[in-house]
Amino acid sequence: MARNPKITFIGAGSTVFMKNIIGDVLQRQALSGATIALMDINPQRLDESAIVVNKLISTLGAKAKAETYSDQRKALAGADFVVVAFQIGGYEPCTVTDFEIPKKYGLRQTIADTLGVGGIMRGLRTVPHLWKICEDMLAVCPEAIMLQYVNPMAINTWAIAQKYPDIKQVGLCHSVQGTAMELAHDLDIPYEDIRYRSAGINHMAFYLKFEHRQPDGSYKDLYPDLVRAYRDGRAPKPGWNPRCPNKVRYEMLTRLGYFVTESSEHFAEYTPYFIKDGREDLIEKFGIPLDEYPKRCIEQIERWKGQAEAYRSADKIEVKQSKEYASSIINSVWTGEPSVIYGNVRNNGCITSLPYNCAAEVPCLVDASGIQPTFIGDLPPQLTALMRTNINVQELTVQALMTENREHIYHAAMMDPHTAAELDLDQIWSMVDDLLAAHGDWLPAWARTGKKVQAA
């Protein structure tokens, strides 16, 4: 009898996200008998997630079984796939700190989870925990594949590859396919008729090709249509979030010739062009949602209260296919049926114009041999140049973590495009001092300062 896969979910208290991934997995015939090992440090959230998974199994009539663990290594024992989704330090206190302290220095942010001082701090909090998972995997499931859904994605992927090169890992984000769907909607073209090829770094990959299949089987370049739609005011169309009108990326398309894969609210803080002291005209013109991430956190926490109760009382849970890549990766590795996904991996020469050891986001073929990144070559020079400004920050953050050298934390902040455009060196040093002090025990011991600073 064929063996069923064991899928371990670390951070299973991210219940809605976990539900989407496991719901996708259980709808695939070859995976419907999987053992789902759920692990979280929050017993209440773990209990809520177990209820959801068991109701998913019952709704779908699957033969899967769910197990819960508070011990990470026990949860990982014998796993074939390890899905990781957690946020170290949560909305409170850490996200609040990441926003409030920079604001004292006049440094305003939108999301602060990938780059900038917020991304640097999140990386310092997060990577040590990812490394601990790697240690446990090498001990109890060395052949398992880690599917890593944690921000800051590029810093995390780079740091894992640097310290634990034997771990099979891929960083996963839905920005490539999600943005392609948005652009298809903006142009009133069915998503199924779009063909694209994207490459770069996480949250700053670009569509090198974005095309529409014609009735005769040929393909038409859609970039002229996107530019025209923006100039005519037909794009971007309103999206899921009225606070985020998505104009930044369209503006960058007119300057760079290519469209970036992560949202305008993210992109506004990866560059020095949009959030500037005394330039409220830019904030208004491009609809830049300052403090967007804290607002989302509060809304999500509020929404979850009702959602948890609804899941608890429901007999069945509706299962829709999500746009996440996890289930197709697991299915392809397990069955050998090939698929193509966009994954974050160590570059290793896939993108020849970027550093060899950075984390690159490229198309990957997945089959029984695992995840195989495809060769891209050189990117257009203007895209390479912009990515390097972000890679500098990622590299210095990883260096700080690898060498336990606190100086590199300051260097990373100093190189950040948005931070450097707004603050002088004394302000940057003082702000990092305050952030390190405020985060205290959330940081690894070598990064702590010993003094305490309140965020608000």
Tab-separated table of C-alpha atoms in Angstrom:
chain	number	residue	atom	x	y	z
A	1	MET	CA	0.000	0.000	0.000
A	2	ALA	CA	1.316	3.441	-0.940
A	3	ARG	CA	2.565	5.605	1.913
A	4	ASN	CA	0.784	8.880	2.610
A	5	PRO	CA	2.765	12.081	3.141
A	6	LYS	CA	3.255	13.744	6.506
A	7	ILE	CA	2.832	17.519	6.324
A	8	THR	CA	3.900	19.494	9.390
A	9	PHE	CA	2.569	23.015	9.840
A	10	ILE	CA	4.718	25.198	12.139
A	11	GLY	CA	2.715	28.240	13.208
A	12	ALA	CA	-0.599	26.429	12.762
A	13	GLY	CA	-2.283	29.141	14.830
A	14	SER	CA	-2.358	31.200	11.603
A	15	THR	CA	-5.698	29.444	11.196
A	16	VAL	CA	-7.136	31.121	8.085
A	17	PHE	CA	-3.883	30.717	6.158
A	18	MET	CA	-3.478	27.147	7.407
A	19	LYS	CA	-7.072	26.385	6.345
A	20	ASN	CA	-6.347	27.599	2.784
A	21	ILE	CA	-3.186	25.501	2.450
A	22	ILE	CA	-4.608	22.328	4.011
A	23	GLY	CA	-7.888	22.776	2.112
A	24	ASP	CA	-5.905	22.877	-1.152
A	25	VAL	CA	-3.872	19.811	-0.131
A	26	LEU	CA	-6.881	17.680	0.834
A	27	GLN	CA	-8.632	18.382	-2.476
A	28	ARG	CA	-5.808	16.575	-4.298
A	29	GLN	CA	-6.472	12.869	-4.621
A	30	ALA	CA	-2.872	11.761	-4.031
A	31	LEU	CA	-2.647	13.816	-0.806
A	32	SER	CA	-6.090	13.215	0.703
A	33	GLY	CA	-4.757	10.599	3.124
A	34	ALA	CA	-2.005	12.828	4.492
A	35	THR	CA	-1.096	13.112	8.159
A	36	ILE	CA	-1.365	16.789	9.093
A	37	ALA	CA	0.809	17.667	12.106
A	38	LEU	CA	-0.159	21.046	13.556
A	39	MET	CA	2.283	22.841	15.864
A	40	ASP	CA	1.873	26.185	17.628
A	41	ILE	CA	2.979	27.748	20.911
A	42	ASN	CA	-0.512	29.192	21.538
A	43	PRO	CA	-2.728	26.346	22.853
A	44	GLN	CA	-5.995	28.167	22.112
A	45	ARG	CA	-5.072	28.931	18.490
A	46	LEU	CA	-3.783	25.366	18.073
A	47	ASP	CA	-7.086	24.002	19.349
A	48	GLU	CA	-9.028	26.267	16.965
A	49	SER	CA	-6.876	25.109	14.049
A	50	ALA	CA	-7.374	21.436	14.916
A	51	ILE	CA	-11.152	21.947	14.884
A	52	VAL	CA	-10.904	23.569	11.443
A	53	VAL	CA	-8.708	20.794	9.978
A	54	ASN	CA	-10.973	18.026	11.301
A	55	LYS	CA	-14.011	19.774	9.821
A	56	LEU	CA	-12.172	20.166	6.490
A	57	ILE	CA	-11.394	16.426	6.513
A	58	SER	CA	-15.030	15.610	7.250
A	59	THR	CA	-16.414	18.098	4.675
A	60	LEU	CA	-14.205	16.650	1.926
A	61	GLY	CA	-14.608	13.020	3.016
A	62	ALA	CA	-10.807	12.725	3.094
A	63	LYS	CA	-8.897	9.954	4.862
A	64	ALA	CA	-6.391	12.409	6.323
A	65	LYS	CA	-5.721	12.624	10.046
A	66	ALA	CA	-4.769	15.633	12.153
A	67	GLU	CA	-2.340	15.666	15.075
A	68	THR	CA	-1.472	18.589	17.366
A	69	TYR	CA	1.843	19.373	19.025
A	70	SER	CA	3.314	22.036	21.273
A	71	ASP	CA	6.776	20.475	20.836
A	72	GLN	CA	8.346	21.501	17.516
A	73	ARG	CA	10.788	18.603	17.121
A	74	LYS	CA	8.093	16.000	17.833
A	75	ALA	CA	5.826	17.635	15.256
A	76	LEU	CA	8.631	17.513	12.675
A	77	ALA	CA	9.633	13.854	13.253
A	78	GLY	CA	9.319	11.975	9.959
A	79	ALA	CA	7.788	14.905	8.059
A	80	ASP	CA	7.956	14.979	4.254
A	81	PHE	CA	6.939	18.637	3.969
A	82	VAL	CA	7.214	21.457	6.498
A	83	VAL	CA	5.012	24.535	6.034
A	84	VAL	CA	6.170	27.503	8.108
A	85	ALA	CA	3.914	30.504	8.804
A	86	PHE	CA	4.450	32.555	11.949
A	87	GLN	CA	5.049	36.102	13.071
A	88	ILE	CA	7.534	36.519	15.907
A	89	GLY	CA	6.415	39.217	18.309
A	90	GLY	CA	2.977	39.596	16.731
A	91	TYR	CA	1.131	42.844	16.156
A	92	GLU	CA	1.698	43.750	19.797
A	93	PRO	CA	4.294	44.508	20.871
A	94	CYS	CA	6.636	44.135	17.900
A	95	THR	CA	4.768	45.530	14.880
A	96	VAL	CA	3.636	48.512	16.961
A	97	THR	CA	7.279	49.126	17.962
A	98	ASP	CA	8.448	48.850	14.327
A	99	PHE	CA	6.061	51.678	13.373
A	100	GLU	CA	5.965	53.956	16.413
A	101	ILE	CA	9.699	54.414	17.072
A	102	PRO	CA	10.624	55.321	13.452
A	103	LYS	CA	7.657	57.724	13.444
A	104	LYS	CA	9.283	59.655	16.320
A	105	TYR	CA	12.153	60.337	13.927
A	106	GLY	CA	9.830	61.403	11.116
A	107	LEU	CA	10.216	58.089	9.266
A	108	ARG	CA	6.794	56.950	8.054
A	109	GLN	CA	6.105	53.432	6.746
A	110	THR	CA	3.277	51.524	5.077
A	111	ILE	CA	3.852	47.781	5.731
A	112	ALA	CA	7.339	47.517	7.328
A	113	ASP	CA	7.629	43.720	7.102
A	114	THR	CA	10.127	43.227	4.258
A	115	LEU	CA	12.628	46.056	3.958
A	116	GLY	CA	13.354	49.286	5.795
A	117	VAL	CA	13.897	49.388	9.538
A	118	GLY	CA	10.716	47.377	10.094
A	119	GLY	CA	11.927	44.614	7.779
A	120	ILE	CA	15.409	44.606	9.347
A	121	MET	CA	13.965	44.260	12.863
A	122	ARG	CA	11.534	41.568	11.780
A	123	GLY	CA	14.420	39.672	10.178
A	124	LEU	CA	16.460	39.834	13.401
A	125	ARG	CA	13.477	38.495	15.384
A	126	THR	CA	12.522	35.802	12.884
A	127	VAL	CA	15.658	34.169	11.461
A	128	PRO	CA	16.847	32.584	14.758
A	129	HIS	CA	13.506	30.740	14.981
A	130	LEU	CA	13.748	29.565	11.374
A	131	TRP	CA	17.280	28.337	12.089
A	132	LYS	CA	15.923	26.353	15.053
A	133	ILE	CA	13.432	24.661	12.705
A	134	CYS	CA	16.337	23.838	10.374
A	135	GLU	CA	18.275	22.249	13.266
A	136	ASP	CA	15.265	20.142	14.215
A	137	MET	CA	14.657	19.155	10.577
A	138	LEU	CA	18.253	17.984	10.161
A	139	ALA	CA	17.782	15.852	13.286
A	140	VAL	CA	14.377	14.267	12.579
A	141	CYS	CA	13.384	14.849	8.908
A	142	PRO	CA	16.536	15.783	6.942
A	143	GLU	CA	14.974	15.050	3.527
A	144	ALA	CA	11.842	17.150	4.089
A	145	ILE	CA	11.161	20.255	1.994
A	146	MET	CA	10.522	23.503	3.876
A	147	LEU	CA	7.785	25.667	2.346
A	148	GLN	CA	8.454	28.995	4.003
A	149	TYR	CA	5.730	31.665	4.057
A	150	VAL	CA	7.322	34.079	6.541
A	151	ASN	CA	8.385	37.707	6.010
A	152	PRO	CA	10.924	39.181	5.481
A	153	MET	CA	11.031	36.464	2.792
A	154	ALA	CA	14.299	37.392	1.044
A	155	ILE	CA	16.247	37.863	4.304
A	156	ASN	CA	14.859	34.572	5.664
A	157	THR	CA	15.605	32.555	2.517
A	158	TRP	CA	19.122	33.995	2.280
A	159	ALA	CA	19.865	33.352	5.967
A	160	ILE	CA	18.647	29.727	5.829
A	161	ALA	CA	20.701	28.996	2.687
A	162	GLN	CA	23.757	30.631	4.261
A	163	LYS	CA	23.686	28.753	7.562
A	164	TYR	CA	21.944	25.497	6.612
A	165	PRO	CA	22.751	24.868	2.935
A	166	ASP	CA	21.584	21.230	3.179
A	167	ILE	CA	18.003	22.198	3.999
A	168	LYS	CA	15.699	21.881	0.992
A	169	GLN	CA	13.718	25.083	1.123
A	170	VAL	CA	11.650	27.471	-0.949
A	171	GLY	CA	10.194	30.831	0.090
A	172	LEU	CA	6.631	31.262	-1.162
A	173	CYS	CA	4.612	34.407	-1.771
A	174	HIS	CA	1.481	34.951	-3.857
A	175	SER	CA	2.487	38.310	-5.309
A	176	VAL	CA	3.425	37.018	-8.793
A	177	GLN	CA	0.179	35.221	-9.551
A	178	GLY	CA	-1.880	37.707	-7.505
A	179	THR	CA	-0.620	40.738	-9.428
A	180	ALA	CA	-1.059	38.958	-12.774
A	181	MET	CA	-4.717	38.434	-11.821
A	182	GLU	CA	-5.066	42.137	-10.918
A	183	LEU	CA	-3.571	43.278	-14.225
A	184	ALA	CA	-5.799	40.900	-16.197
A	185	HIS	CA	-8.763	42.438	-14.359
A	186	ASP	CA	-7.523	45.980	-15.112
A	187	LEU	CA	-7.458	45.126	-18.841
A	188	ASP	CA	-10.686	43.064	-18.818
A	189	ILE	CA	-8.855	39.980	-20.059
A	190	PRO	CA	-9.481	36.491	-18.595
A	191	TYR	CA	-6.523	35.499	-16.412
A	192	GLU	CA	-6.376	32.120	-18.188
A	193	ASP	CA	-5.476	33.936	-21.431
A	194	ILE	CA	-2.423	35.677	-19.923
A	195	ARG	CA	1.130	34.394	-20.270
A	196	TYR	CA	3.920	35.907	-18.187
A	197	ARG	CA	7.493	35.391	-17.060
A	198	SER	CA	8.714	37.103	-13.915
A	199	ALA	CA	12.071	37.279	-12.131
A	200	GLY	CA	13.941	39.302	-9.517
A	201	ILE	CA	13.884	39.279	-5.722
A	202	ASN	CA	10.892	38.767	-3.463
A	203	HIS	CA	8.516	41.761	-3.578
A	204	MET	CA	10.701	43.296	-6.290
A	205	ALA	CA	10.407	40.865	-9.169
A	206	PHE	CA	9.227	42.215	-12.516
A	207	TYR	CA	7.260	40.726	-15.400
A	208	LEU	CA	9.877	40.385	-18.123
A	209	LYS	CA	7.014	39.327	-20.401
A	210	PHE	CA	3.311	39.993	-19.936
A	211	GLU	CA	1.293	38.776	-22.898
A	212	HIS	CA	-2.222	37.939	-24.122
A	213	ARG	CA	-2.909	34.801	-26.128
A	214	GLN	CA	-4.612	35.647	-29.432
A	215	PRO	CA	-7.221	33.500	-31.270
A	216	ASP	CA	-4.584	32.393	-33.820
A	217	GLY	CA	-2.304	31.107	-31.010
A	218	SER	CA	0.174	33.997	-31.176
A	219	TYR	CA	0.884	36.280	-28.196
A	220	LYS	CA	0.485	40.051	-27.919
A	221	ASP	CA	2.657	42.190	-25.605
A	222	LEU	CA	0.325	43.840	-23.070
A	223	TYR	CA	2.717	46.499	-21.780
A	224	PRO	CA	1.553	49.205	-24.253
A	225	ASP	CA	-2.067	48.520	-23.209
A	226	LEU	CA	-1.208	48.813	-19.502
A	227	VAL	CA	0.598	52.138	-20.008
A	228	ARG	CA	-2.277	53.476	-22.119
A	229	ALA	CA	-4.878	52.367	-19.562
A	230	TYR	CA	-2.940	54.180	-16.801
A	231	ARG	CA	-2.496	57.368	-18.835
A	232	ASP	CA	-6.204	57.343	-19.767
A	233	GLY	CA	-7.261	56.837	-16.135
A	234	ARG	CA	-8.813	53.410	-16.840
A	235	ALA	CA	-6.270	51.615	-14.669
A	236	PRO	CA	-5.765	50.737	-11.938
A	237	LYS	CA	-9.342	49.677	-11.220
A	238	PRO	CA	-10.487	49.696	-7.573
A	239	GLY	CA	-9.168	46.603	-5.761
A	240	TRP	CA	-10.032	44.731	-2.579
A	241	ASN	CA	-8.720	47.526	-0.358
A	242	PRO	CA	-10.009	51.080	-0.956
A	243	ARG	CA	-7.057	52.492	1.034
A	244	CYS	CA	-4.599	51.110	-1.562
A	245	PRO	CA	-5.271	52.420	-5.091
A	246	ASN	CA	-2.152	50.808	-6.665
A	247	LYS	CA	-0.915	53.894	-8.526
A	248	VAL	CA	2.746	53.626	-7.434
A	249	ARG	CA	3.387	50.525	-9.534
A	250	TYR	CA	1.771	51.959	-12.631
A	251	GLU	CA	3.877	55.093	-12.247
A	252	MET	CA	7.008	52.934	-11.969
A	253	LEU	CA	5.931	51.037	-15.111
A	254	THR	CA	6.051	54.323	-17.047
A	255	ARG	CA	9.581	54.988	-15.720
A	256	LEU	CA	11.110	51.497	-15.898
A	257	GLY	CA	9.183	49.825	-18.716
A	258	TYR	CA	8.265	46.835	-16.527
A	259	PHE	CA	5.615	46.097	-13.896
A	260	VAL	CA	6.634	45.010	-10.385
A	261	THR	CA	4.957	42.051	-8.711
A	262	GLU	CA	4.354	43.321	-5.163
A	263	SER	CA	1.731	45.886	-4.223
A	264	SER	CA	2.029	49.667	-4.418
A	265	GLU	CA	1.780	50.018	-0.650
A	266	HIS	CA	4.838	47.786	-0.304
A	267	PHE	CA	6.768	49.299	-3.195
A	268	ALA	CA	6.341	52.873	-1.932
A	269	GLU	CA	8.671	52.082	0.998
A	270	TYR	CA	11.286	50.095	-0.967
A	271	THR	CA	12.284	53.216	-2.905
A	272	PRO	CA	13.065	56.840	-1.984
A	273	TYR	CA	10.583	58.439	-4.396
A	274	PHE	CA	7.157	58.405	-2.767
A	275	ILE	CA	7.185	58.917	1.017
A	276	LYS	CA	9.007	62.189	1.655
A	277	ASP	CA	8.891	64.639	4.521
A	278	GLY	CA	6.960	67.758	3.524
A	279	ARG	CA	5.635	66.181	0.314
A	280	GLU	CA	2.044	65.419	1.255
A	281	ASP	CA	1.231	66.063	-2.411
A	282	LEU	CA	2.952	62.771	-3.287
A	283	ILE	CA	1.063	60.855	-0.584
A	284	GLU	CA	-2.198	62.224	-1.984
A	285	LYS	CA	-1.360	61.894	-5.687
A	286	PHE	CA	-0.368	58.228	-5.413
A	287	GLY	CA	-2.772	57.306	-2.599
A	288	ILE	CA	-0.018	55.987	-0.332
A	289	PRO	CA	-1.557	54.294	2.740
A	290	LEU	CA	0.740	55.209	5.639
A	291	ASP	CA	0.485	52.873	8.668
A	292	GLU	CA	-1.447	50.401	6.497
A	293	TYR	CA	-0.134	47.220	8.114
A	294	PRO	CA	-1.176	48.098	11.700
A	295	LYS	CA	-4.663	48.901	10.368
A	296	ARG	CA	-4.818	45.478	8.692
A	297	CYS	CA	-3.615	43.765	11.863
A	298	ILE	CA	-6.371	45.394	13.934
A	299	GLU	CA	-9.023	44.512	11.324
A	300	GLN	CA	-7.760	40.931	11.126
A	301	ILE	CA	-7.782	40.456	14.904
A	302	GLU	CA	-11.355	41.788	15.011
A	303	ARG	CA	-12.467	39.620	12.072
A	304	TRP	CA	-10.926	36.510	13.617
A	305	LYS	CA	-13.098	36.706	16.731
A	306	GLY	CA	-16.258	36.108	14.695
A	307	GLN	CA	-14.508	33.716	12.315
A	308	ALA	CA	-13.272	31.447	15.130
A	309	GLU	CA	-16.782	31.173	16.550
A	310	ALA	CA	-18.247	30.459	13.102
A	311	TYR	CA	-15.723	27.652	12.510
A	312	ARG	CA	-16.370	26.210	15.952
A	313	SER	CA	-20.143	25.994	15.431
A	314	ALA	CA	-20.182	24.998	11.723
A	315	ASP	CA	-20.812	21.376	10.745
A	316	LYS	CA	-19.001	21.823	7.455
A	317	ILE	CA	-16.435	24.315	6.224
A	318	GLU	CA	-16.608	25.625	2.681
A	319	VAL	CA	-13.402	24.835	0.781
A	320	LYS	CA	-12.321	26.936	-2.179
A	321	GLN	CA	-9.092	26.576	-4.128
A	322	SER	CA	-6.630	29.272	-3.016
A	323	LYS	CA	-3.889	30.816	-5.162
A	324	GLU	CA	-1.067	29.542	-2.934
A	325	TYR	CA	1.592	27.264	-4.442
A	326	ALA	CA	2.027	24.850	-1.517
A	327	SER	CA	-0.379	22.110	-2.616
A	328	SER	CA	0.907	21.971	-6.191
A	329	ILE	CA	4.509	21.702	-4.896
A	330	ILE	CA	3.590	18.896	-2.488
A	331	ASN	CA	1.549	17.128	-5.189
A	332	SER	CA	4.336	17.396	-7.798
A	333	VAL	CA	7.062	16.141	-5.469
A	334	TRP	CA	4.845	13.322	-4.176
A	335	THR	CA	3.394	12.123	-7.517
A	336	GLY	CA	5.989	13.295	-10.041
A	337	GLU	CA	3.315	15.243	-11.941
A	338	PRO	CA	5.220	18.400	-12.989
A	339	SER	CA	4.186	21.969	-12.200
A	340	VAL	CA	5.749	25.417	-12.439
A	341	ILE	CA	5.753	27.790	-9.478
A	342	TYR	CA	7.490	31.052	-8.570
A	343	GLY	CA	9.810	30.419	-5.647
A	344	ASN	CA	12.437	32.224	-3.595
A	345	VAL	CA	15.691	30.289	-3.592
A	346	ARG	CA	19.418	30.956	-3.357
A	347	ASN	CA	20.260	32.620	-6.676
A	348	ASN	CA	23.202	30.347	-7.613
A	349	GLY	CA	23.590	32.099	-10.961
A	350	CYS	CA	19.937	31.890	-12.108
A	351	ILE	CA	19.911	35.692	-12.457
A	352	THR	CA	23.395	36.518	-13.666
A	353	SER	CA	23.174	40.259	-12.943
A	354	LEU	CA	22.451	39.697	-9.215
A	355	PRO	CA	24.807	38.378	-6.491
A	356	TYR	CA	25.333	34.615	-6.538
A	357	ASN	CA	24.342	34.127	-2.896
A	358	CYS	CA	21.307	36.450	-2.703
A	359	ALA	CA	17.740	35.153	-2.545
A	360	ALA	CA	16.176	35.306	-6.024
A	361	GLU	CA	12.531	34.813	-7.029
A	362	VAL	CA	12.383	32.826	-10.273
A	363	PRO	CA	10.172	30.307	-12.070
A	364	CYS	CA	10.863	26.799	-10.751
A	365	LEU	CA	9.972	23.408	-12.201
A	366	VAL	CA	8.680	21.009	-9.552
A	367	ASP	CA	8.546	17.225	-9.963
A	368	ALA	CA	9.685	14.092	-8.144
A	369	SER	CA	13.245	15.470	-8.139
A	370	GLY	CA	12.168	18.468	-6.065
A	371	ILE	CA	12.259	22.203	-6.799
A	372	GLN	CA	14.454	23.168	-9.745
A	373	PRO	CA	14.970	26.885	-10.406
A	374	THR	CA	15.175	27.961	-14.053
A	375	PHE	CA	17.927	30.054	-15.628
A	376	ILE	CA	17.032	33.695	-16.367
A	377	GLY	CA	20.326	35.396	-17.304
A	378	ASP	CA	20.814	39.164	-17.009
A	379	LEU	CA	17.878	41.379	-16.064
A	380	PRO	CA	17.393	44.787	-17.729
A	381	PRO	CA	20.014	47.070	-16.110
A	382	GLN	CA	17.516	49.522	-14.576
A	383	LEU	CA	15.755	46.626	-12.778
A	384	THR	CA	19.048	45.142	-11.590
A	385	ALA	CA	20.103	48.543	-10.221
A	386	LEU	CA	16.877	48.998	-8.267
A	387	MET	CA	17.029	45.476	-6.827
A	388	ARG	CA	20.619	45.982	-5.676
A	389	THR	CA	19.487	48.825	-3.401
A	390	ASN	CA	17.239	46.317	-1.594
A	391	ILE	CA	19.760	43.455	-1.726
A	392	ASN	CA	22.273	45.680	0.125
A	393	VAL	CA	19.902	45.860	3.101
A	394	GLN	CA	19.137	42.134	2.975
A	395	GLU	CA	22.815	41.211	2.779
A	396	LEU	CA	23.830	43.361	5.731
A	397	THR	CA	20.970	42.002	7.850
A	398	VAL	CA	22.038	38.435	7.033
A	399	GLN	CA	25.657	39.380	7.802
A	400	ALA	CA	24.577	40.755	11.188
A	401	LEU	CA	22.812	37.459	11.942
A	402	MET	CA	25.634	35.224	10.687
A	403	THR	CA	28.458	37.088	12.426
A	404	GLU	CA	26.449	38.355	15.451
A	405	ASN	CA	27.944	41.765	14.726
A	406	ARG	CA	25.563	44.509	15.914
A	407	GLU	CA	27.334	47.116	13.774
A	408	HIS	CA	25.856	45.541	10.648
A	409	ILE	CA	22.320	46.281	11.898
A	410	TYR	CA	23.171	49.988	11.726
A	411	HIS	CA	24.828	49.508	8.328
A	412	ALA	CA	21.677	47.802	7.000
A	413	ALA	CA	19.496	50.713	8.150
A	414	MET	CA	21.987	53.213	6.723
A	415	MET	CA	21.777	51.556	3.279
A	416	ASP	CA	17.990	51.363	3.197
A	417	PRO	CA	16.738	53.625	0.356
A	418	HIS	CA	13.729	55.078	2.186
A	419	THR	CA	15.506	55.533	5.528
A	420	ALA	CA	18.553	57.161	3.911
A	421	ALA	CA	16.348	59.577	1.972
A	422	GLU	CA	14.680	60.827	5.157
A	423	LEU	CA	17.180	60.664	8.046
A	424	ASP	CA	20.772	61.696	8.692
A	425	LEU	CA	23.380	59.331	10.164
A	426	ASP	CA	22.923	60.435	13.775
A	427	GLN	CA	19.159	59.945	13.484
A	428	ILE	CA	19.596	56.479	11.947
A	429	TRP	CA	21.981	55.371	14.700
A	430	SER	CA	19.749	56.746	17.445
A	431	MET	CA	16.602	55.184	15.929
A	432	VAL	CA	18.253	51.747	15.674
A	433	ASP	CA	19.417	52.126	19.311
A	434	ASP	CA	15.823	52.802	20.347
A	435	LEU	CA	14.425	49.909	18.283
A	436	LEU	CA	16.931	47.407	19.685
A	437	ALA	CA	16.217	48.583	23.230
A	438	ALA	CA	12.434	48.457	22.763
A	439	HIS	CA	12.462	44.958	21.244
A	440	GLY	CA	14.526	43.615	24.139
A	441	ASP	CA	14.053	39.864	24.592
A	442	TRP	CA	12.334	39.447	21.214
A	443	LEU	CA	15.807	39.785	19.684
A	444	PRO	CA	18.674	37.275	19.842
A	445	ALA	CA	20.936	37.899	22.864
A	446	TRP	CA	23.806	39.406	20.831
A	447	ALA	CA	21.540	42.154	19.415
A	448	ARG	CA	20.063	43.344	22.711
A	449	THR	CA	21.172	46.621	24.273
A	450	GLY	CA	20.223	46.086	27.896
A	451	LYS	CA	18.136	49.258	28.172
A	452	LYS	CA	14.382	49.494	27.661
A	453	VAL	CA	12.578	52.042	25.474
A	454	GLN	CA	8.820	52.267	25.106
A	455	ALA	CA	7.390	52.457	21.584
A	456	ALA	CA	4.596	54.898	22.269
